[in-house]
Each structure stands twice: as C-alpha cells, then as structure tokens.
C-alpha cells in the first residue's frame, strides 16, 4: 500500500507576499555560503531562517572540516578514505568535486575571517578523525569549529546586511514549497509562517525564480541525538510533499561517542568529538577492556558505522547501556587546551575527562541521505536546489566520513550559487506565477 502523503500542510491562506530572485532557506554553512555568494551575483536574495541565524547544526560541529591542506596529503587520498567510509555507494564524481575543490574553499573561509587553530609554525593545525588515514581536519577554538565558521559567515553577512541585495527573515518556518501551474510547474517560492515582531507576521508567500533548501537534518525525529532542537527535518518533508526525489534516507549516521546521561535522557545530548579519539583516547568496556583493537585496522579510529556497531555489540554482550571513553592519559592541561568546550560541558554535568572514564553510547548524528541533487545542486524539481545536510549529493554514500559535512555544505553551496546565477543571467527561470503547492 502506498502511504498517504499530503501535498501541502494545513495552514491559513497567505496574508502577505514578498518577492526575490532567489530564496535561501537555512542559515548553517550551506545556507549562509549560498546567500553570500548569490548576493554578489543576483539582484535580490531573501535569506530565511527558522529561528535566528546562529541556530542550527553548523554551530554545534566540534571536530572540524576535512580538506587535503597538508602538502603531504592529496585530494586522491581524501577521495579514497571518503569512498571506503561510504561503503561502496558514494557518487564518485560528487566526491571528486568535494575533495578537489575543498582546499580552495577552506582557504576562502580563512580569507573571510575564520580563525582556525594554528601551530607554532603558523600553519593550520590538522588532526585526525575516524576513517581518515591522514591528519586533515582543520579545527577552531579547539573543539568549536562550527561555532567559529558560523561566526565568520554571520559577520560577513552583517557587513552587507544594509545592502538591498539581501534581505533576512528570522523566525520564519517554511510551510510548503510553491509551484507554478500545469504548463510551468517549477518551484517558484515558499509559504512561510513568521513568528516575530518584524514587518511581516503569520503565514505569507515569498516568490522567487529559484529556491535553495539548506534546512539541515532530522535529528529531533530520534529520542536521542547530537542535533539541536531546530533539526526537525522540515526541509526534506516540504520537498517530499512537493514531489522532489529524496534518496538514501535510511543511511542515518549514529555518532559513537555521545555522553551517556542515563536512561531517561532525551533530545540533544552532549557530543564527545571523534577528535578526542583522534588525539589518542580509547574506548573500553565496564571491565576496562579495549574492544576496538583487532576489529578494524584503524581500531578506535575506524569509520563511524564500524565503531558505533562495535559499541552496540559490546553493550549487548555485557548487558550494559553504555561503554566508556578513556582520555585520562592525555592529561588535564592538554585536554583543557585542545577540547575546552567538551571538558567544560562534561564538568558541568559532573564528569571530569582528565580523571574519570566518560560513559558514552551512540546517538543519532547525521542524515547522509536527503533531497537528491546533481553536481550543481539541482534537485529533480526545476527551480529547487538543495545543499548541506538536507541534500543528498551522493558524497556520503552509506556512511559519512568524519568532518566531511561542513566541507560538503561549503563546496556544494558554491556550486549551486554559480549555477543559479548563471541561469538567471542567461534569462532562464523567469518569474513564474504560483497556483499553489
Ligand atoms: C565530531 O567532532 O566527532 C563530529 C564531526 C562530524 O560529525 O563530522
């Protein structure tokens, strides 16, 4: 039986309208990058975000952003590690785009003002995470990489916010995508529910020549997740209702090391970055036995799906509801310097990684599937683009390689912004009259 899927949500008729050339929905790395780049190329961009600019998953990314920045590393090696982690179903062309354009895009982030951590030689410090055979993860503030990238992108947006080329609408939930009539069924806008004190309030309709979905993930669908409260899957749901092809939704990544706070703990849980294992922490069971050795050549730094499954197996074998992460040998001074946010959060919750084992268990972390796109960010619906976690470019296959998500949002937001602006300049995607979702 085909499940019933409504083509729109029940909502009041729009009480206000607005127009732009392009609407970007979402303000993580993908949405902000797309909006900033589009603003330089098209006349009017409307950036819409569900709460405030800095909410969303980007801000919570701890470990970093992967790119072959070390002269001893290469995009080919990054490609290899990504394909292995993706368990044979990555789109190779998409991964090639990711790894070959990644280093340039990360350097552009630096030029924009992102302050990555640097070593005594002034070079960006690179660390390792699961599935990587080289140190290629750039990080900021120790373990606050997403927060720093988000800060730099928002600062870049603030610098141009008075420019009529870009308009920002916060507290605006996308209700549905708008499509043209039978003769021109392109996506030509969105309906929005704005809850705020701005010029517009309530349900309205925003029309544009192209719509970019960058709404992030689905974590709050799960009882336990590393995702913030705004990650409710509304972008992928709106795309599905509009008839877009979505793919690989079953490939939901569980992060192996999420601080275990007890049976009843629900919603966003504290992440203990894979970079902590990258720096030498190890997993042990209640008896103190290291169980990753011998299971995979990379042991505690095997790809995430391997580690998460091994933890669940060990929990089942021992009847426990968690295992432990042992970082004590890294020392107080190193832990406080390298992972200041994680150490502070653990201590707030009554755990000291410098002196105690940390109880950890897997929790939902990342949706590898999503709205299917091609290499230009185009979805199956003309006029609709997607980037970041809401999208499925094919880069992640069945299991995302650690720290490839910020990079994917960055690289593919650039790609789609270039495609949208080229099409608009060529007179494609003329404004369409909406007849309804
Ligand atoms: C982490 O820091 O372990 C998370 C990084 C990621 O999900 O790529």
PDB file of N, CA, C and O and ligand atoms in Angstrom, residues 62-64 129 253 255 271-275 304 365 400-405, ligand 1:
ATOM      1  N   UNK A  62      31.872  20.078  16.200  1.00  0.00           N
ATOM      2  CA  UNK A  62      33.044  20.207  17.074  1.00  0.00           C
ATOM      3  C   UNK A  62      34.337  19.948  16.320  1.00  0.00           C
ATOM      4  O   UNK A  62      35.217  20.795  16.218  1.00  0.00           O
ATOM      5  N   UNK A  63      34.447  18.724  15.798  1.00  0.00           N
ATOM      6  CA  UNK A  63      35.724  18.206  15.304  1.00  0.00           C
ATOM      7  C   UNK A  63      36.383  19.103  14.283  1.00  0.00           C
ATOM      8  O   UNK A  63      37.522  19.532  14.453  1.00  0.00           O
ATOM      9  N   UNK A  64      35.678  19.402  13.203  1.00  0.00           N
ATOM     10  CA  UNK A  64      36.299  20.275  12.229  1.00  0.00           C
ATOM     11  C   UNK A  64      35.804  20.100  10.822  1.00  0.00           C
ATOM     12  O   UNK A  64      34.712  19.609  10.579  1.00  0.00           O
ATOM     13  N   UNK A 129      40.446  12.090  12.399  1.00  0.00           N
ATOM     14  CA  UNK A 129      39.223  11.508  12.962  1.00  0.00           C
ATOM     15  C   UNK A 129      38.999  10.165  12.286  1.00  0.00           C
ATOM     16  O   UNK A 129      39.748   9.772  11.389  1.00  0.00           O
ATOM     17  N   UNK A 253      23.385   8.330  10.269  1.00  0.00           N
ATOM     18  CA  UNK A 253      24.634   8.048  10.972  1.00  0.00           C
ATOM     19  C   UNK A 253      24.475   8.261  12.477  1.00  0.00           C
ATOM     20  O   UNK A 253      23.949   9.283  12.904  1.00  0.00           O
ATOM     21  N   UNK A 255      26.558   8.756  15.902  1.00  0.00           N
ATOM     22  CA  UNK A 255      27.901   9.083  16.393  1.00  0.00           C
ATOM     23  C   UNK A 255      28.227   8.144  17.543  1.00  0.00           C
ATOM     24  O   UNK A 255      27.415   7.974  18.460  1.00  0.00           O
ATOM     25  N   UNK A 271      27.928  15.857  22.657  1.00  0.00           N
ATOM     26  CA  UNK A 271      28.827  15.110  21.777  1.00  0.00           C
ATOM     27  C   UNK A 271      30.249  15.130  22.339  1.00  0.00           C
ATOM     28  O   UNK A 271      30.727  16.168  22.800  1.00  0.00           O
ATOM     29  N   UNK A 272      30.902  13.985  22.299  1.00  0.00           N
ATOM     30  CA  UNK A 272      32.344  13.946  22.607  1.00  0.00           C
ATOM     31  C   UNK A 272      33.028  13.682  21.275  1.00  0.00           C
ATOM     32  O   UNK A 272      33.004  12.573  20.744  1.00  0.00           O
ATOM     33  N   UNK A 273      33.607  14.724  20.719  1.00  0.00           N
ATOM     34  CA  UNK A 273      34.127  14.682  19.355  1.00  0.00           C
ATOM     35  C   UNK A 273      35.030  13.479  19.091  1.00  0.00           C
ATOM     36  O   UNK A 273      35.814  13.062  19.950  1.00  0.00           O
ATOM     37  N   UNK A 274      34.924  13.011  17.859  1.00  0.00           N
ATOM     38  CA  UNK A 274      35.808  11.943  17.413  1.00  0.00           C
ATOM     39  C   UNK A 274      37.272  12.397  17.476  1.00  0.00           C
ATOM     40  O   UNK A 274      38.190  11.569  17.557  1.00  0.00           O
ATOM     41  N   UNK A 275      37.479  13.693  17.442  1.00  0.00           N
ATOM     42  CA  UNK A 275      38.845  14.220  17.532  1.00  0.00           C
ATOM     43  C   UNK A 275      39.486  13.853  18.871  1.00  0.00           C
ATOM     44  O   UNK A 275      40.718  13.802  18.980  1.00  0.00           O
ATOM     45  N   UNK A 304      32.867   5.612  11.427  1.00  0.00           N
ATOM     46  CA  UNK A 304      31.866   5.715  12.488  1.00  0.00           C
ATOM     47  C   UNK A 304      30.890   4.572  12.586  1.00  0.00           C
ATOM     48  O   UNK A 304      30.490   4.167  13.674  1.00  0.00           O
ATOM     49  N   UNK A 365      23.151  11.244  14.667  1.00  0.00           N
ATOM     50  CA  UNK A 365      24.072  12.369  14.443  1.00  0.00           C
ATOM     51  C   UNK A 365      23.873  13.039  13.093  1.00  0.00           C
ATOM     52  O   UNK A 365      23.919  14.269  13.001  1.00  0.00           O
ATOM     53  N   UNK A 400      28.826   8.785   6.271  1.00  0.00           N
ATOM     54  CA  UNK A 400      29.664   9.964   6.038  1.00  0.00           C
ATOM     55  C   UNK A 400      31.016   9.838   6.742  1.00  0.00           C
ATOM     56  O   UNK A 400      31.082   9.477   7.917  1.00  0.00           O
ATOM     57  N   UNK A 401      32.052  10.208   6.025  1.00  0.00           N
ATOM     58  CA  UNK A 401      33.382  10.284   6.634  1.00  0.00           C
ATOM     59  C   UNK A 401      33.422  11.506   7.561  1.00  0.00           C
ATOM     60  O   UNK A 401      32.909  12.579   7.217  1.00  0.00           O
ATOM     61  N   UNK A 402      34.043  11.331   8.720  1.00  0.00           N
ATOM     62  CA  UNK A 402      34.088  12.400   9.718  1.00  0.00           C
ATOM     63  C   UNK A 402      34.563  13.727   9.118  1.00  0.00           C
ATOM     64  O   UNK A 402      35.509  13.757   8.327  1.00  0.00           O
ATOM     65  N   UNK A 403      33.887  14.788   9.499  1.00  0.00           N
ATOM     66  CA  UNK A 403      34.245  16.164   9.121  1.00  0.00           C
ATOM     67  C   UNK A 403      34.130  16.460   7.626  1.00  0.00           C
ATOM     68  O   UNK A 403      34.643  17.467   7.144  1.00  0.00           O
ATOM     69  N   UNK A 404      33.414  15.610   6.905  1.00  0.00           N
ATOM     70  CA  UNK A 404      33.110  15.921   5.503  1.00  0.00           C
ATOM     71  C   UNK A 404      31.832  16.737   5.354  1.00  0.00           C
ATOM     72  O   UNK A 404      31.536  17.207   4.257  1.00  0.00           O
ATOM     73  N   UNK A 405      31.068  16.914   6.434  1.00  0.00           N
ATOM     74  CA  UNK A 405      29.765  17.573   6.244  1.00  0.00           C
ATOM     75  C   UNK A 405      29.893  19.078   6.094  1.00  0.00           C
ATOM     76  O   UNK A 405      29.252  19.676   5.218  1.00  0.00           O
TER      77      UNK A 405
HETATM   78  C1  LIG B   1      32.914  15.080  15.734  1.00  0.00           C
HETATM   79  O1  LIG B   1      33.530  16.065  16.111  1.00  0.00           O
HETATM   80  O2  LIG B   1      33.123  13.948  16.157  1.00  0.00           O
HETATM   81  C2  LIG B   1      31.808  15.268  14.743  1.00  0.00           C
HETATM   82  C3  LIG B   1      32.373  15.677  13.447  1.00  0.00           C
HETATM   83  C4  LIG B   1      31.485  15.245  12.333  1.00  0.00           C
HETATM   84  O3  LIG B   1      30.354  14.842  12.549  1.00  0.00           O
HETATM   85  O4  LIG B   1      31.963  15.250  11.200  1.00  0.00           O
END
